[in-house]
Short mmCIF file of C-alpha atoms in Angstrom, two decimals:
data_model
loop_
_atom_site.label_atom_id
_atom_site.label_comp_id
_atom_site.label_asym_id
_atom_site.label_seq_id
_atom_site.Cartn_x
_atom_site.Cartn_y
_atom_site.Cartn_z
CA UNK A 7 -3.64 -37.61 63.28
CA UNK A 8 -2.69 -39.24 66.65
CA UNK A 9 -2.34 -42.59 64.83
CA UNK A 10 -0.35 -41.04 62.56
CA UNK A 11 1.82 -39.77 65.07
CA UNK A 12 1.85 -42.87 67.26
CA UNK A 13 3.70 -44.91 63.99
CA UNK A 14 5.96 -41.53 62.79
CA UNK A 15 7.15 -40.86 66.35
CA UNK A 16 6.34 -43.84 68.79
CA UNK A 17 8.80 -42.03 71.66
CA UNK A 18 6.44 -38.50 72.10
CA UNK A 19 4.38 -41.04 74.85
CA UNK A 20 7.13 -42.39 76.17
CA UNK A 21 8.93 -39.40 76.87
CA UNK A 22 7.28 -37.18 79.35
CA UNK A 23 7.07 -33.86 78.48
CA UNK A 24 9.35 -30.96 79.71
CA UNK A 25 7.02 -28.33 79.38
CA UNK A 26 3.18 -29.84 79.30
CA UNK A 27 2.38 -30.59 75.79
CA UNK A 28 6.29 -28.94 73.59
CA UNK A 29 6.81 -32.69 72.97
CA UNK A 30 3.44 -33.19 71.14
CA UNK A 31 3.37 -29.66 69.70
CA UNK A 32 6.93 -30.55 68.30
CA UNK A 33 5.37 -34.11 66.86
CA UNK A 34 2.86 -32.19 65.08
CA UNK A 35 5.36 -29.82 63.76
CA UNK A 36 7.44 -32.33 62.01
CA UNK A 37 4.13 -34.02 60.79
CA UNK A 38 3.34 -30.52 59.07
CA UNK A 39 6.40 -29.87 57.95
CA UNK A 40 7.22 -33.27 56.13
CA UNK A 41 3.67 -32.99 54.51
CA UNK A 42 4.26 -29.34 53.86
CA UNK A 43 2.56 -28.32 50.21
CA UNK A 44 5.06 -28.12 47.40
CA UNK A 45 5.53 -24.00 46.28
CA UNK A 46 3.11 -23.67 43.06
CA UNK A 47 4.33 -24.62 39.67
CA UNK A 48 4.56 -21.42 37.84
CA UNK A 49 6.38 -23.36 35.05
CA UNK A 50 2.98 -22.67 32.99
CA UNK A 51 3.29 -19.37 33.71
CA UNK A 52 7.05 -18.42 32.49
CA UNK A 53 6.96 -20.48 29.36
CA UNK A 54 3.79 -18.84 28.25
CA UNK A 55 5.38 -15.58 29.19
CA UNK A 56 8.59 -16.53 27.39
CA UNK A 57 6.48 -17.56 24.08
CA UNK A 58 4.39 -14.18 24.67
CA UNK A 59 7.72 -12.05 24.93
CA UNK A 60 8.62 -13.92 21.88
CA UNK A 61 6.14 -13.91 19.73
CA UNK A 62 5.32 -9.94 20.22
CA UNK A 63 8.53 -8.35 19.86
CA UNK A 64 8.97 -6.56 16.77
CA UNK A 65 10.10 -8.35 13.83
CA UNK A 66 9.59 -11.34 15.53
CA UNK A 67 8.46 -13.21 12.05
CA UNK A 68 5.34 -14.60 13.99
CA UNK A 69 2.66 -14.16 12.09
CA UNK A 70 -0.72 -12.35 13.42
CA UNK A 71 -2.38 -15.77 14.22
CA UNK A 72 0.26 -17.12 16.12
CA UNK A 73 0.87 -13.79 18.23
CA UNK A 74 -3.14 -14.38 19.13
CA UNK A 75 -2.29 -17.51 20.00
CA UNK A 76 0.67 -16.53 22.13
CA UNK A 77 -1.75 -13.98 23.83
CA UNK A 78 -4.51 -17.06 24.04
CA UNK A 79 -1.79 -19.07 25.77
CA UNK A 80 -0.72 -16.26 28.44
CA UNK A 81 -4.57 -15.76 29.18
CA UNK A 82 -4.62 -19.69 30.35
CA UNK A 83 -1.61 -19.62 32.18
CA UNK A 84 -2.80 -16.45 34.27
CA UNK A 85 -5.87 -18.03 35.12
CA UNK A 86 -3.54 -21.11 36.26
CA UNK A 87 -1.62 -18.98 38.76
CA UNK A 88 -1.55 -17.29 41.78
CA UNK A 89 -1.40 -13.56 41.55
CA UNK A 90 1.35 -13.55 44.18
CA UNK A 91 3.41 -15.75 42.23
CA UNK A 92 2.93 -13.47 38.53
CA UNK A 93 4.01 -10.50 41.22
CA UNK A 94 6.87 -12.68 42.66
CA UNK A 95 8.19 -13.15 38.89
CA UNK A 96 7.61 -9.14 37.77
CA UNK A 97 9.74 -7.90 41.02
CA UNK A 98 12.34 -10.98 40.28
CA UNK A 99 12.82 -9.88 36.37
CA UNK A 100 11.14 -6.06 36.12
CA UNK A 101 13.36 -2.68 37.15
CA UNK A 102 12.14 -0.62 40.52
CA UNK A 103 11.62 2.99 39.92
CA UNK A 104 9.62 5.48 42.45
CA UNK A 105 6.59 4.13 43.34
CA UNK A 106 6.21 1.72 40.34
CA UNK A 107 7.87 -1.46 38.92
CA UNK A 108 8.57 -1.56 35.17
CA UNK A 109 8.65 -4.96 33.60
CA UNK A 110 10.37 -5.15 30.07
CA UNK A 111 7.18 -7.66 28.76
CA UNK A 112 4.45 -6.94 31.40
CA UNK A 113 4.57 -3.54 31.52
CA UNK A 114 4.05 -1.44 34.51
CA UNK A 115 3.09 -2.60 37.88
CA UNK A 116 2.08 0.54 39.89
CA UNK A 117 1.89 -0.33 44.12
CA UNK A 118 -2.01 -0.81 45.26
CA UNK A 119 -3.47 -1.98 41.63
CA UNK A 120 -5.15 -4.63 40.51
CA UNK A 121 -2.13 -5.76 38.61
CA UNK A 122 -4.00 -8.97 37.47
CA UNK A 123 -7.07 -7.31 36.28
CA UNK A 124 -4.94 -5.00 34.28
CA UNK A 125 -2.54 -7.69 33.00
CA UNK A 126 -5.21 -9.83 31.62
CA UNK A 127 -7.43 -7.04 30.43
CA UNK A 128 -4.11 -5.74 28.09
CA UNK A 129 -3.29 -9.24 26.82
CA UNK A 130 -6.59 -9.70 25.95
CA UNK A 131 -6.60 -6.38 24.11
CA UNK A 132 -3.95 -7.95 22.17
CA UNK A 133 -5.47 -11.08 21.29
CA UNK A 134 -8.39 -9.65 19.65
CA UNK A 135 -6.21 -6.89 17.66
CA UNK A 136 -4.00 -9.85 16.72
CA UNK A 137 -7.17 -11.80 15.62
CA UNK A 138 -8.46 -8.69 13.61
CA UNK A 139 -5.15 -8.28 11.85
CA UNK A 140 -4.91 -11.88 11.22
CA UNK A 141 -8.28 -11.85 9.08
CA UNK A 142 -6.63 -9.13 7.34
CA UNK A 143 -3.72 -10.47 6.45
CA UNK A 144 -5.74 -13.86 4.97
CA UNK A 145 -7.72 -11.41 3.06
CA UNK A 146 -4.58 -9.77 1.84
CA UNK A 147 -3.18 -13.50 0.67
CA UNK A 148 -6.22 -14.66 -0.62
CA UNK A 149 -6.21 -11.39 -3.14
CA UNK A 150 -2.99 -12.03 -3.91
CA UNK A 151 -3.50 -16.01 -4.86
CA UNK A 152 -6.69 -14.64 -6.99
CA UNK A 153 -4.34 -12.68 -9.22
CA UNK A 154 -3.47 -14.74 -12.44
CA UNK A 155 0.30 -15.85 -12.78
CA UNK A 156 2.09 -15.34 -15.96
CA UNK A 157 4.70 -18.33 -17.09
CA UNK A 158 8.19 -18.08 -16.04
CA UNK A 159 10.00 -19.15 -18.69
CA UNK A 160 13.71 -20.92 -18.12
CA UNK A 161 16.02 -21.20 -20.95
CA UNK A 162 17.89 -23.75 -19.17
CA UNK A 163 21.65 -23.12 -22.10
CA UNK A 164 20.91 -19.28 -21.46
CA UNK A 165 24.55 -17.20 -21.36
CA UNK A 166 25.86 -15.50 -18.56
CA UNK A 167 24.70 -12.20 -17.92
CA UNK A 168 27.16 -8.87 -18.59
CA UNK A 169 27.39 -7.12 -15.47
CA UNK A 170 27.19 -3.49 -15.25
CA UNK A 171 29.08 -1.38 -13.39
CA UNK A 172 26.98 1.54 -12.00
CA UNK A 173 29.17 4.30 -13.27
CA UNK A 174 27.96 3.01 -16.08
CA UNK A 175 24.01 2.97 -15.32
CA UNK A 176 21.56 5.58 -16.92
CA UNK A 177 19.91 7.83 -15.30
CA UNK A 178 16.07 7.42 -14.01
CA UNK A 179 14.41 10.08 -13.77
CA UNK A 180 11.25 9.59 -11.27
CA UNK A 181 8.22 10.96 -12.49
CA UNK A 182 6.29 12.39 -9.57
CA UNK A 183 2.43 12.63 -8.48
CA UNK A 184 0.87 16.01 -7.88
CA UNK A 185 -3.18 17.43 -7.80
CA UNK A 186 -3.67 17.72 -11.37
CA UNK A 187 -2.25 14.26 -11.79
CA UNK A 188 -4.68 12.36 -14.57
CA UNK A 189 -5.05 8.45 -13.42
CA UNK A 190 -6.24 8.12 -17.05
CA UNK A 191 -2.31 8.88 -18.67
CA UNK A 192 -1.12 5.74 -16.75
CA UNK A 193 -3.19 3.22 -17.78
CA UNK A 194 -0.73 0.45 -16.99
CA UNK A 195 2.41 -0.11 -15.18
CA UNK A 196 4.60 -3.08 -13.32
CA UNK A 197 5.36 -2.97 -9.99
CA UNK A 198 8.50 -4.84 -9.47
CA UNK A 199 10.37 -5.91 -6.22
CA UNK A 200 13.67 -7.78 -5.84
CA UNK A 201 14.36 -10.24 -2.77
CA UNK A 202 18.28 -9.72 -2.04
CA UNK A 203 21.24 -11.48 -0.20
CA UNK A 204 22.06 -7.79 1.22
CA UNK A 205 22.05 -3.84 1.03
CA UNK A 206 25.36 -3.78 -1.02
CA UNK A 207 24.84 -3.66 -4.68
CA UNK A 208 28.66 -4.79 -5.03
CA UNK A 209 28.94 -8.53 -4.86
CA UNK A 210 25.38 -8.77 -3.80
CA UNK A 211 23.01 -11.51 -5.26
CA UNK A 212 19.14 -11.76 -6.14
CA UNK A 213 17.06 -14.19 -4.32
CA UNK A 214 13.89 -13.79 -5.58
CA UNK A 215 12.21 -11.38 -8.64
CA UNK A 216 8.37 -10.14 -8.97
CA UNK A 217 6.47 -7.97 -10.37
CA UNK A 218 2.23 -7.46 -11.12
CA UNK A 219 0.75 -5.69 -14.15
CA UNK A 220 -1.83 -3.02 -13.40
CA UNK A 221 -4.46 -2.02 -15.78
CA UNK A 222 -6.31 1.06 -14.57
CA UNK A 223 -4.59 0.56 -11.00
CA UNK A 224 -6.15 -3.20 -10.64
CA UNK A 225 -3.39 -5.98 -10.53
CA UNK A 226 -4.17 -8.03 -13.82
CA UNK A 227 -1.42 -10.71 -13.72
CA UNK A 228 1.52 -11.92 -11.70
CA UNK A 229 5.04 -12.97 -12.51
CA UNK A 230 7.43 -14.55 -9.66
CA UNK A 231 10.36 -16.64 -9.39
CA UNK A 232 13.04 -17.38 -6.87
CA UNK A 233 16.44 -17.23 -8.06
CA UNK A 234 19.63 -19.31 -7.38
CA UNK A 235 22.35 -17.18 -5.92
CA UNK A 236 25.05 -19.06 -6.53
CA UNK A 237 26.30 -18.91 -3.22
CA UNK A 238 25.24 -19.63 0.08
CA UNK A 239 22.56 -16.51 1.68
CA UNK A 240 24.05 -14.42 5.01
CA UNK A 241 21.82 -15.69 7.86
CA UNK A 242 21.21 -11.98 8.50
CA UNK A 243 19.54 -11.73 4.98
CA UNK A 244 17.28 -15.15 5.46
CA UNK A 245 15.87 -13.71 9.21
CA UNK A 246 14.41 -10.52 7.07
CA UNK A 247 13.40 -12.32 4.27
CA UNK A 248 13.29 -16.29 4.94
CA UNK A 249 14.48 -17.56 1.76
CA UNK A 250 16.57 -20.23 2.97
CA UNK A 251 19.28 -22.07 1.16
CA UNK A 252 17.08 -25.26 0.50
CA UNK A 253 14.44 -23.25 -1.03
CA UNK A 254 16.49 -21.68 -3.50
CA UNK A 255 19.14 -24.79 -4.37
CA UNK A 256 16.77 -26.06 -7.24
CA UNK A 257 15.47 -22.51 -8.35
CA UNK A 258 17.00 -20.94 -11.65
CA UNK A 259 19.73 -18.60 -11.86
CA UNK A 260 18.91 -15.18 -12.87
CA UNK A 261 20.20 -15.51 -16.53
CA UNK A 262 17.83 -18.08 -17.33
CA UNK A 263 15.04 -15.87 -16.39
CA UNK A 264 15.98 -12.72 -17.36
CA UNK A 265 14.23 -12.67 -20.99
CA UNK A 266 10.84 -13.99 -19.22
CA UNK A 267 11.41 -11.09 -16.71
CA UNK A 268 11.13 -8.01 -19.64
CA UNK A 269 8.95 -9.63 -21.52
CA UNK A 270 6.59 -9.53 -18.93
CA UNK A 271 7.71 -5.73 -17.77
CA UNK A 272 7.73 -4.42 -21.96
CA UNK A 273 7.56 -1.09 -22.39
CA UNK A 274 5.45 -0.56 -19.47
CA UNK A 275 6.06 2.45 -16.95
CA UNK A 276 7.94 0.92 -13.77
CA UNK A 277 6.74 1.07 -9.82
CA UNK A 278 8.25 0.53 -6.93
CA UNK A 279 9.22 1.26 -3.48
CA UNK A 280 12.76 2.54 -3.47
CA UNK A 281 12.77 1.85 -6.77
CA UNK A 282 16.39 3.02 -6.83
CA UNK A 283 17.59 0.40 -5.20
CA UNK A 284 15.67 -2.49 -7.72
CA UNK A 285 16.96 -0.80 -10.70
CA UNK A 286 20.70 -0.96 -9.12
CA UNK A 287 20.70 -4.32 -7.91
CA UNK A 288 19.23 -5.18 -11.53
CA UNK A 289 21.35 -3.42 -13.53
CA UNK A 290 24.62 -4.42 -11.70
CA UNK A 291 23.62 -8.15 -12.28
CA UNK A 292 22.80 -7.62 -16.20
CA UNK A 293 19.38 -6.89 -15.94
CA UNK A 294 18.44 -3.31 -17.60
CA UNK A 295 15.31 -2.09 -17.03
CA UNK A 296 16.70 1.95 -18.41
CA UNK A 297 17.88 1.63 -21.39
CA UNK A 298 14.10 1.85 -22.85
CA UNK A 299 12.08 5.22 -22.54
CA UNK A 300 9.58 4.59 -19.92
CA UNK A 301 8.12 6.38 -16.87
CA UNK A 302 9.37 5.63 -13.26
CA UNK A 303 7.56 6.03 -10.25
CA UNK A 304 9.25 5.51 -6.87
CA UNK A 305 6.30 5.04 -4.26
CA UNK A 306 8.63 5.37 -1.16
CA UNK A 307 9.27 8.92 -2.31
CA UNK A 308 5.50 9.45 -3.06
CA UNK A 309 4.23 8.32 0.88
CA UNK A 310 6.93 10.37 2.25
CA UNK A 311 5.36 13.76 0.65
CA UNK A 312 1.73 11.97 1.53
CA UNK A 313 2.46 10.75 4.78
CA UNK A 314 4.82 13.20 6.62
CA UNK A 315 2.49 14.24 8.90
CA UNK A 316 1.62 10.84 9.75
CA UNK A 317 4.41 8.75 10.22
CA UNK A 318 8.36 8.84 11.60
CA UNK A 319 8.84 5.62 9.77
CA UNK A 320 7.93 5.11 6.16
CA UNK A 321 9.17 1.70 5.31
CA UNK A 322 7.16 -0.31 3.29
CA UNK A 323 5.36 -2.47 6.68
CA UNK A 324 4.62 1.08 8.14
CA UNK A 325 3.30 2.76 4.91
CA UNK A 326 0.98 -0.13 4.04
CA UNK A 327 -0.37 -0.73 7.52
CA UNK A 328 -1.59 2.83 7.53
CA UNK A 329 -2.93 2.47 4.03
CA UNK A 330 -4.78 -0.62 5.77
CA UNK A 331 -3.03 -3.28 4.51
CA UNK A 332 -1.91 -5.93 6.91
CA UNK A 333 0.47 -9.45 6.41
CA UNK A 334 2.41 -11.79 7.16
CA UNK A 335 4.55 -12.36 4.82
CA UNK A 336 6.37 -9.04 4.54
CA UNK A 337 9.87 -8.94 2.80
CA UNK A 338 9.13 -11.86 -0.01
CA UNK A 339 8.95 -10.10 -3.31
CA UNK A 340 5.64 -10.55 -4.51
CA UNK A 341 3.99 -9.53 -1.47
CA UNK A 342 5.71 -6.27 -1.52
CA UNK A 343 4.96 -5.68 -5.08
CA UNK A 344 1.33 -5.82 -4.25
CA UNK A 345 1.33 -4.15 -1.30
CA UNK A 346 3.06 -1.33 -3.23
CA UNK A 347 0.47 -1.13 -5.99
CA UNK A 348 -1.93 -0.95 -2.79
CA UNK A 349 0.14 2.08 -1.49
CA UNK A 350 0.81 3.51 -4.76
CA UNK A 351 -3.14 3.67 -5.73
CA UNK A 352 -3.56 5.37 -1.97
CA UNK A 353 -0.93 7.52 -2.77
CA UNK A 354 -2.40 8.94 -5.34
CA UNK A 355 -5.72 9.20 -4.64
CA UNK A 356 -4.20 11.52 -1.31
CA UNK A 357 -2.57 13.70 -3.44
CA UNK A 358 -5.01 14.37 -6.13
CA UNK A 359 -8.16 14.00 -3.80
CA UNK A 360 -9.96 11.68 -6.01
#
């Protein structure tokens, strides 16, 4: 150290001291201070936490294994820094109450815990549920890839389809599902699911058309085909659904489908979840689905008699999680067709106890 200080500051010798050593004390306190650690990096920590934040807010579009993964990446970055920085950034960014801070992604940091401990021990938590419902949702996918897909046919001169005005639609009458319901009088129907530029029927377009054949409520085969809209989709429509323009600019338009689509439905009794809505958005675009006899079976309507005790929420991604179905590819049309029949089946074996 003193040859340090003899090249830094050759005058503290020279100069006699005022005070018996402040001219030597004063060396050594410049020495510190020039070689003075640099603050900790916590830039490990805030872009994990940013990708965490991300990745786990709802609707996010991250799927299971990449919200583990998010989790996975927080976990490091904790271990990476100081617990007095992680509490510098949650009283920085999180809201002061009595007694407590309140962080919108970290939660709650209550004065005298082990926030750490607590932090790390809830991320975790998620991890391993995001892990879980990751094998799920694989599981879910590779049932759906196992069931056979029918031909879509594309009649490339095929005419334009007459639109129908909805004063002019028939009426569907929805069958319904009570105890004494007999599995054995439906031994087949299609659930069917439309992918759609918007909630407006008016001037709305289809981006993408399913639907799965069940025999004896076990999916038997698979049609599903994106469609050309025509136009270009609302950027609101592609976050739900991510059909992007560029997947849908060499896909047919709806007309050249639309004989391959009831073909594959016939006669067959029709399922689906706000089935209302399908039947609109089909019929306004020249698709009619009512003017044969057939049964109709709207599931939304069945899981909110099921499930009314259960749930506030009875979407389809709510419904189907409690029926124990878990993906990642909610809002494409043939995942929600078979995630219907899923719900559907459930529905009815709740109802009729069987």
């Amino acid at each position: 150290v003193k040859n340090v200080q003899n090249r830094l500051f050759p005058w503290h010798k020279k100069i006699s001291p005022p005070c018996g050593g402040r001219w030597r004390f004063c060396s050594m306190g410049l020495f510190v201070f020039f070689n003075k650690p640099a603050l900790p990096d916590v830039g490990i920590f805030t872009e994990a936490l940013v990708n965490y934040r991300n990745a786990t807010a709802n609707g996010s579009g991250f799927s299971y294994e990449d919200q583990a993964a998010a989790c996975a990446r927080l976990l490091s970055s904790i271990s990476q820094t100081k617990e007095s920085d992680i509490l510098r950034i949650f009283h920085a960014e999180g809201k002061r109450e009595k007694g407590y801070y309140c962080h919108s992604t970290l939660g709650v940091l209550w004065n005298g815990g082990n926030y750490l401990k607590d932090l790390s021990a809830e991320v975790e938590r998620k991890m391993k549920r995001f892990n879980a419902l990751s094998k799920k949702s694989k599981e879910f996918a590779s049932s759906l890839c196992a069931i056979p897909l029918a031909p879509v046919l594309v009649v490339d001169s095929a005419p334009p389809l007459r639109r129908g005005a909805l004063s002019d639609m028939p009426d569907a009458r929805y069958s319904t599902i009570t105890k004494s319901f007999n599995a054995d009088k439906l031994p087949s129907f299609v659930v069917i699911d439309t992918e759609t530029t918007g909630l407006k029927v008016q001037g709305g377009r289809i981006l993408e058309l399913s639907a799965i054949r069940y025999e004896d409520f076990r999916p038997v085969s698979a049609w599903s085909t994106l469609v050309n809209p025509g136009k270009a989709i609302p950027p609101e429509a592609s976050e739900i659904n991510h059909i992007s323009d560029a997947m849908v600019s060499d896909a047919p338009k709806l007309e050249q489908v639309a004989c391959s689509f009831l073909d594959f439905v016939g006669s067959s009794a029709v399922v689906g979840y706000n089935l209302p809505f399908d039947l609109k958005f089909l019929f306004a675009r020249g698709v009619d689905l009512l003017s044969q006899k057939r049964k109709y079976y709207d599931v939304l309507e069945l899981a909110r008699k099921t499930y009314k005790k259960d749930l506030d929420s009875f979407s389809l991604q709510d419904v189907s999680e409690l029926c124990g179905v878990f993906r990642d590819d909610a809002h494409r049309s043939l995942s929600d067709c078979f995630a219907t029949g899923i719900v559907f089946k459930n529905c009815v074996e709740d109802i009729t106890g069987r």
